Amino acid sequence: MKEYRDKPTKFAEPTEAEVKARTKRNIALAAGLLLFVILVFVTMVSRGELPNAV
Amino acid sequence: MRSDTHIIPDAPVGLASDDLTGAGLSLAGPRDFFQLMKPRVMSLVVFTAVIGLLVAPGSLPIYNAVMAIVCIAVGAGASGALNMWYDADIDAQMTRTKKRPLPRGIMAPRTALTFGLFLSVVSVWMLGLATNYVAAGLLAFTIFFYVIIYTMWLKRRTPQNIVIGGAPGALPPMIGYASVTGSVTIDSTILFLIIFIWTPPHFWALALYKLSDYGRVGIPMMPNVAGPKSTRNQIFGYSIVLAATCAAPVVTGLGGSIYAFGAAILNAGFLALAFKVWRSRAGEKDEVQPESLYEVQKGDRDARNLFAYSIIYLFAMFALIGADHLLTGAI
């Protein structure tokens, strides 16, 4: 049986400002998550809870 | 098709736009998220938490100490974000707050809510990991109190809002202290009380000359409900109690001679300015008020002076406690 789907016909392009803001947010999010991972790791190590792999 | 082209569904989704000028993406950048965390409040939180951590008996490895401060700052920022999410409606109507990211319309409320909740969980969990769960519990309580008790419950219901709601703002030094000791003591309670009792005269001085701002949005600040005269009386009363509370560190040994001398001068200044407010007619006028926090009408200058001094006062008081501890080893 054929699945029903709407075919999109209209598309919106983000403005220059929107793309710029989104890129900045993405970079900040990536940096924040990386920092978080590092901090969790260092904190665990500082507590003497070394991961098995270390 | 470009990779950043967005499909507009037939369903009425908020992002859809017929004119195809922009996809309705948020214009908020990292700076706006930082603004969501109330950086000015955060600076006071960080400073008082550092002093709490410094004067606590015992020590913490430098990495854990830094982590404790970062977590307390982020937890305070999370509270700020959740506060701005809940108060976006009234923030848009007050001159002091209308330039915040949500009233400006560059960020969706749900984004602020997610951001605040995420940072709340992360900061509490990381603080527990880096120090102990008493400190983490206090941080969780701080966020809960500020968001639920103050923002959602008290702020719009009672003129005592900032009296009771001042508690979360006073907790950071206690959290810093508990990060080291893992407990709540008389000394950390004194640090808490200094900020707790300082809060009403600080905010009511502001409210006296920003009366119409709060009144316009229906926030029952003391000058709107009890009137300017009663507020000036209470400001002076709290200032006397504050001065008495500031003597407590000398009694318990939290502060030594340097603190005693400095605190006497600072409290004399506070009392003098509070006395001037008490005798003034601050808050009596109900005209259009200037946008700046520091530009005021003639009759309100005494309130403005007390507000400005109270900020310096708190920083100086905690700096004195820290300096005293470093120079004389008061504890």
Coordinates of C-alpha atoms in Angstrom, one line a residue:
Chain A
M1 CA 0.0 0.0 0.0
K2 CA 1.3 3.4 -1.0
E3 CA 2.1 5.7 1.9
Y4 CA 0.5 9.1 1.7
R5 CA 2.8 12.0 2.1
D6 CA 2.6 15.7 1.3
K7 CA 5.2 16.9 -1.1
P8 CA 6.6 20.2 0.1
T9 CA 6.2 22.9 -2.4
K10 CA 7.3 26.0 -0.5
F11 CA 10.7 26.5 1.0
A12 CA 12.1 29.2 3.2
E13 CA 15.7 30.3 3.1
P14 CA 17.2 31.6 6.3
T15 CA 18.5 35.1 6.2
E16 CA 22.2 35.9 6.4
A17 CA 21.7 37.0 10.1
E18 CA 19.8 33.8 11.0
V19 CA 22.5 31.5 9.5
K20 CA 25.2 33.5 11.2
A21 CA 23.5 33.3 14.6
R22 CA 22.8 29.6 14.2
T23 CA 26.5 29.0 13.3
K24 CA 27.6 30.9 16.4
R25 CA 25.1 28.9 18.6
N26 CA 26.3 25.6 17.1
I27 CA 30.0 26.4 17.8
A28 CA 29.1 27.5 21.4
L29 CA 27.1 24.4 21.9
A30 CA 29.9 22.2 20.7
A31 CA 32.5 24.0 22.8
G32 CA 30.2 23.8 25.8
L33 CA 29.7 20.1 25.5
L34 CA 33.4 19.4 24.9
L35 CA 34.2 21.4 28.0
F36 CA 31.6 19.5 30.0
V37 CA 33.0 16.1 28.9
I38 CA 36.5 17.3 29.9
L39 CA 35.4 18.6 33.2
V40 CA 33.5 15.4 34.1
F41 CA 36.6 13.4 33.2
V42 CA 39.0 15.5 35.2
T43 CA 36.6 15.6 38.1
M44 CA 36.3 11.8 38.2
V45 CA 40.1 11.5 38.0
S46 CA 40.5 14.1 40.8
R47 CA 38.2 11.9 43.0
G48 CA 40.4 8.9 42.2
E49 CA 37.8 7.2 40.1
L50 CA 39.9 6.3 37.1
P51 CA 38.0 4.9 34.1
N52 CA 38.9 1.3 33.3
A53 CA 40.6 2.3 30.1
V54 CA 43.2 4.5 31.9
Chain B
M1 CA 18.6 23.0 -2.7
R2 CA 20.9 24.5 -0.2
S3 CA 21.7 22.5 2.9
D4 CA 20.3 25.2 5.2
T5 CA 17.0 25.4 3.4
H6 CA 14.0 24.6 5.6
I7 CA 10.9 22.8 4.4
I8 CA 7.7 24.6 5.3
P9 CA 5.1 22.0 6.2
D10 CA 1.4 22.5 5.5
A11 CA 0.6 22.3 9.2
P12 CA 0.6 25.8 10.9
V13 CA 4.0 25.5 12.4
G14 CA 5.4 28.7 13.9
L15 CA 8.4 28.8 11.6
A16 CA 6.4 28.8 8.4
S17 CA 6.3 32.0 6.6
D18 CA 4.6 32.7 3.3
D19 CA 6.8 35.6 2.2
L20 CA 9.8 33.4 2.4
T21 CA 11.9 36.2 4.0
G22 CA 13.9 34.2 6.5
A23 CA 13.1 30.8 8.0
G24 CA 12.1 32.2 11.4
L25 CA 15.3 30.8 13.0
S26 CA 16.3 32.3 16.3
L27 CA 18.7 35.3 16.1
A28 CA 20.0 34.6 19.5
G29 CA 23.8 34.2 19.8
P30 CA 26.0 33.0 22.6
R31 CA 26.0 36.5 24.0
D32 CA 22.3 36.5 24.5
F33 CA 22.4 33.1 26.3
F34 CA 25.1 34.7 28.5
Q35 CA 22.8 37.6 29.2
L36 CA 20.1 35.1 30.1
M37 CA 22.3 34.1 33.0
K38 CA 22.2 37.6 34.6
P39 CA 26.0 38.1 34.6
R40 CA 25.8 41.1 37.0
V41 CA 24.0 39.0 39.6
M42 CA 26.4 36.2 38.8
S43 CA 29.4 38.4 39.6
L44 CA 28.1 39.0 43.1
V45 CA 27.3 35.3 43.5
V46 CA 30.8 34.3 42.5
F47 CA 32.5 36.8 44.7
T48 CA 30.5 35.9 47.9
A49 CA 30.9 32.1 47.1
V50 CA 34.7 32.6 46.8
I51 CA 34.8 34.3 50.2
G52 CA 32.7 31.5 51.7
L53 CA 35.1 28.9 50.3
L54 CA 38.1 30.9 51.5
V55 CA 37.1 31.4 55.1
A56 CA 35.8 27.9 55.6
P57 CA 38.0 25.8 57.9
G58 CA 39.9 23.2 56.0
S59 CA 41.0 23.2 52.4
L60 CA 39.9 22.0 49.0
P61 CA 42.3 21.0 46.1
I62 CA 42.5 24.0 43.7
Y63 CA 40.8 22.1 40.9
N64 CA 37.8 21.2 43.1
A65 CA 37.7 24.8 44.5
V66 CA 37.5 26.2 41.0
M67 CA 34.9 23.7 39.9
A68 CA 32.8 24.6 43.0
I69 CA 32.8 28.3 42.0
V70 CA 32.1 27.5 38.4
C71 CA 29.2 25.2 39.4
I72 CA 27.7 27.8 41.8
A73 CA 28.0 30.5 39.1
V74 CA 26.4 28.3 36.5
G75 CA 23.6 27.3 39.0
A76 CA 22.9 31.0 39.6
G77 CA 22.9 31.6 35.9
A78 CA 20.4 28.7 35.4
S79 CA 18.1 30.3 38.0
G80 CA 18.4 33.6 36.1
A81 CA 17.5 31.9 32.8
L82 CA 14.4 30.2 34.4
N83 CA 13.4 33.5 36.0
M84 CA 13.6 35.2 32.6
W85 CA 11.6 32.5 31.0
Y86 CA 8.8 32.8 33.6
D87 CA 8.9 36.6 33.8
A88 CA 9.1 37.3 30.0
D89 CA 5.6 38.9 30.1
I90 CA 6.4 41.5 32.7
D91 CA 10.0 42.0 31.6
A92 CA 8.7 43.3 28.3
Q93 CA 6.8 46.1 30.1
M94 CA 9.6 47.4 32.4
T95 CA 12.2 49.8 31.1
R96 CA 14.9 48.1 33.2
T97 CA 14.2 44.6 31.7
K98 CA 12.7 45.1 28.3
K99 CA 16.0 44.7 26.5
R100 CA 16.5 41.1 27.8
P101 CA 16.6 38.4 25.1
L102 CA 13.0 37.1 25.5
P103 CA 11.2 40.5 25.5
R104 CA 13.3 41.5 22.4
G105 CA 11.8 38.4 20.7
I106 CA 15.1 37.0 19.5
M107 CA 14.8 33.8 21.6
A108 CA 11.9 31.4 22.0
P109 CA 10.7 31.0 25.6
R110 CA 11.1 27.2 25.3
T111 CA 14.8 27.7 24.5
A112 CA 15.3 29.7 27.7
L113 CA 13.5 27.1 29.7
T114 CA 15.5 24.2 28.2
F115 CA 18.7 26.1 28.7
G116 CA 17.9 26.9 32.4
L117 CA 16.8 23.3 33.2
F118 CA 19.9 21.8 31.5
L119 CA 22.3 24.1 33.4
S120 CA 20.4 23.5 36.7
V121 CA 20.9 19.7 36.4
V122 CA 24.5 19.9 35.2
S123 CA 25.6 22.5 37.8
V124 CA 24.1 20.5 40.8
W125 CA 25.4 17.2 39.6
M126 CA 28.9 18.5 38.9
L127 CA 29.1 20.3 42.2
G128 CA 28.2 17.0 44.0
L129 CA 30.9 15.3 42.0
A130 CA 33.6 17.9 42.5
T131 CA 32.9 18.6 46.2
N132 CA 30.2 17.0 48.3
Y133 CA 26.4 16.4 48.3
V134 CA 25.7 18.9 51.0
A135 CA 26.9 21.7 48.8
A136 CA 25.1 20.2 45.8
G137 CA 21.9 20.0 47.9
L138 CA 22.2 23.6 48.9
L139 CA 22.7 24.6 45.3
A140 CA 19.7 22.6 44.2
F141 CA 17.7 24.2 47.0
T142 CA 18.9 27.7 45.9
I143 CA 17.7 27.1 42.3
F144 CA 14.4 25.6 43.6
F145 CA 13.8 28.5 46.0
Y146 CA 14.6 31.2 43.4
V147 CA 12.5 29.7 40.6
I148 CA 9.6 28.1 42.4
I149 CA 9.2 30.0 45.7
Y150 CA 10.3 33.5 44.6
T151 CA 9.7 33.8 40.9
M152 CA 6.5 31.7 40.5
W153 CA 4.9 32.1 44.0
L154 CA 6.0 35.1 46.0
K155 CA 7.0 37.7 43.4
R156 CA 3.6 38.5 42.1
R157 CA 1.7 37.9 45.3
T158 CA 3.2 39.7 48.3
P159 CA 5.2 42.8 49.0
Q160 CA 7.4 40.6 51.2
N161 CA 8.6 39.0 47.9
I162 CA 12.2 40.1 48.1
V163 CA 12.4 39.6 51.8
I164 CA 11.8 35.9 51.6
G165 CA 13.0 35.7 48.0
G166 CA 16.3 37.1 49.1
A167 CA 17.3 33.8 50.6
P168 CA 18.6 32.2 47.3
G169 CA 20.7 35.3 46.7
A170 CA 22.2 34.9 50.2
L171 CA 23.0 31.2 49.9
P172 CA 26.1 31.2 47.6
P173 CA 28.7 31.9 50.4
M174 CA 27.0 29.1 52.4
I175 CA 27.4 26.8 49.4
G176 CA 31.1 27.8 49.0
Y177 CA 31.6 27.2 52.7
A178 CA 29.8 23.8 52.6
S179 CA 32.0 22.8 49.5
V180 CA 34.9 22.7 51.9
T181 CA 33.4 21.5 55.2
G182 CA 30.4 19.5 53.9
S183 CA 28.3 21.1 56.6
V184 CA 26.3 24.2 57.6
T185 CA 27.7 26.1 60.5
I186 CA 27.0 29.2 62.5
D187 CA 29.7 31.1 60.6
S188 CA 28.2 30.1 57.2
T189 CA 24.8 31.1 58.5
I190 CA 26.2 34.5 59.4
L191 CA 27.5 35.0 55.9
F192 CA 24.0 34.0 54.7
L193 CA 22.3 36.5 57.1
I194 CA 24.4 39.4 56.1
I195 CA 23.2 39.1 52.5
F196 CA 19.7 38.1 53.5
I197 CA 19.1 41.2 55.6
W198 CA 21.0 43.5 53.2
T199 CA 18.5 42.5 50.4
P200 CA 15.4 44.4 51.5
P201 CA 17.0 47.9 51.9
H202 CA 18.9 47.3 48.7
F203 CA 15.9 46.4 46.5
W204 CA 13.5 48.8 48.2
A205 CA 15.8 51.7 47.6
L206 CA 15.7 50.7 43.9
A207 CA 11.9 50.2 44.0
L208 CA 11.4 53.7 45.6
Y209 CA 12.7 55.4 42.5
K210 CA 11.5 52.8 40.0
L211 CA 8.0 52.8 41.5
S212 CA 6.0 53.2 38.4
D213 CA 8.0 50.5 36.6
Y214 CA 6.9 47.8 39.1
G215 CA 3.5 49.3 39.5
R216 CA 2.8 49.2 35.8
V217 CA 3.2 45.4 35.6
G218 CA 1.4 44.7 38.9
I219 CA 4.4 43.5 41.0
P220 CA 3.5 44.2 44.6
M221 CA 6.7 45.9 45.7
M222 CA 6.6 47.4 49.1
P223 CA 6.4 51.1 47.9
N224 CA 3.4 50.2 45.7
V225 CA 1.5 48.3 48.5
A226 CA 2.5 49.9 51.8
G227 CA 3.5 53.3 50.3
P228 CA 6.8 55.1 50.1
K229 CA 6.8 56.3 53.7
S230 CA 6.3 52.8 55.2
T231 CA 9.1 51.6 52.8
R232 CA 11.5 54.3 54.0
N233 CA 10.8 53.3 57.6
Q234 CA 11.4 49.6 56.8
I235 CA 14.6 50.4 54.9
F236 CA 15.9 52.2 58.0
G237 CA 14.8 49.4 60.3
Y238 CA 16.5 46.7 58.2
S239 CA 19.6 48.9 58.0
I240 CA 19.9 48.9 61.8
V241 CA 19.3 45.1 62.0
L242 CA 22.0 44.7 59.2
A243 CA 24.5 46.7 61.2
A244 CA 23.8 44.5 64.3
T245 CA 24.2 41.3 62.2
C246 CA 27.5 42.6 60.9
A247 CA 28.8 42.5 64.4
A248 CA 28.3 38.8 64.7
P249 CA 31.5 37.7 62.8
V250 CA 33.5 39.5 65.4
V251 CA 31.8 37.6 68.2
T252 CA 32.2 34.1 66.5
G253 CA 35.8 34.8 65.3
L254 CA 34.8 34.8 61.6
G255 CA 36.1 38.4 61.4
G256 CA 39.0 39.9 63.3
S257 CA 40.1 43.5 63.9
I258 CA 40.5 44.4 60.3
Y259 CA 36.9 43.3 59.6
A260 CA 35.6 45.0 62.8
F261 CA 37.2 48.4 61.8
G262 CA 36.1 48.2 58.2
A263 CA 32.6 46.9 58.9
A264 CA 32.1 49.8 61.4
I265 CA 32.9 52.4 58.8
L266 CA 30.8 50.6 56.1
N267 CA 27.8 50.2 58.3
A268 CA 28.1 53.8 59.5
G269 CA 27.9 54.9 55.8
F270 CA 25.0 52.5 55.2
L271 CA 23.1 53.8 58.2
A272 CA 23.8 57.5 57.2
L273 CA 22.4 57.0 53.7
A274 CA 19.4 55.0 55.0
F275 CA 18.8 57.8 57.5
K276 CA 18.8 60.3 54.6
V277 CA 16.3 58.1 52.7
W278 CA 14.2 57.9 55.8
R279 CA 14.0 61.7 56.0
S280 CA 13.6 62.2 52.3
R281 CA 10.5 62.1 50.1
A282 CA 11.9 59.4 47.9
G283 CA 9.2 57.5 46.0
E284 CA 6.5 60.2 46.5
K285 CA 6.4 61.3 42.9
D286 CA 4.6 59.3 40.2
E287 CA 5.9 60.9 37.1
V288 CA 7.6 59.4 34.0
Q289 CA 10.9 58.2 35.2
P290 CA 14.3 58.1 33.4
E291 CA 15.3 54.8 31.9
S292 CA 18.7 54.6 33.5
L293 CA 19.1 53.1 37.0
Y294 CA 21.3 56.0 38.1
E295 CA 19.4 59.0 36.6
V296 CA 16.7 60.0 38.9
Q297 CA 14.4 62.9 39.8
K298 CA 15.6 65.2 42.5
G299 CA 13.5 63.8 45.3
D300 CA 14.7 60.3 44.6
R301 CA 18.4 60.9 44.8
D302 CA 18.8 59.7 48.3
A303 CA 17.2 56.3 47.4
R304 CA 19.5 56.1 44.3
N305 CA 22.5 56.9 46.5
L306 CA 21.6 54.2 49.0
F307 CA 21.0 51.6 46.1
A308 CA 24.4 52.4 44.5
Y309 CA 26.2 52.4 47.9
S310 CA 24.6 49.1 48.9
I311 CA 26.2 47.3 46.0
I312 CA 29.6 48.6 46.9
Y313 CA 28.9 47.9 50.6
L314 CA 28.2 44.2 50.1
F315 CA 31.3 43.7 47.9
A316 CA 33.4 45.6 50.5
M317 CA 32.0 43.6 53.5
F318 CA 32.8 40.3 52.0
A319 CA 36.2 41.6 50.8
L320 CA 36.9 42.6 54.4
I321 CA 36.0 39.1 55.7
G322 CA 38.3 37.6 53.1
A323 CA 41.1 40.0 53.6
D324 CA 40.9 39.6 57.4
H325 CA 41.1 35.9 57.0
L326 CA 44.1 36.0 54.7
L327 CA 46.0 38.7 56.6
T328 CA 45.3 37.6 60.2
G329 CA 44.0 34.1 59.9
A330 CA 40.9 35.0 61.9
I331 CA 39.6 31.4 62.1

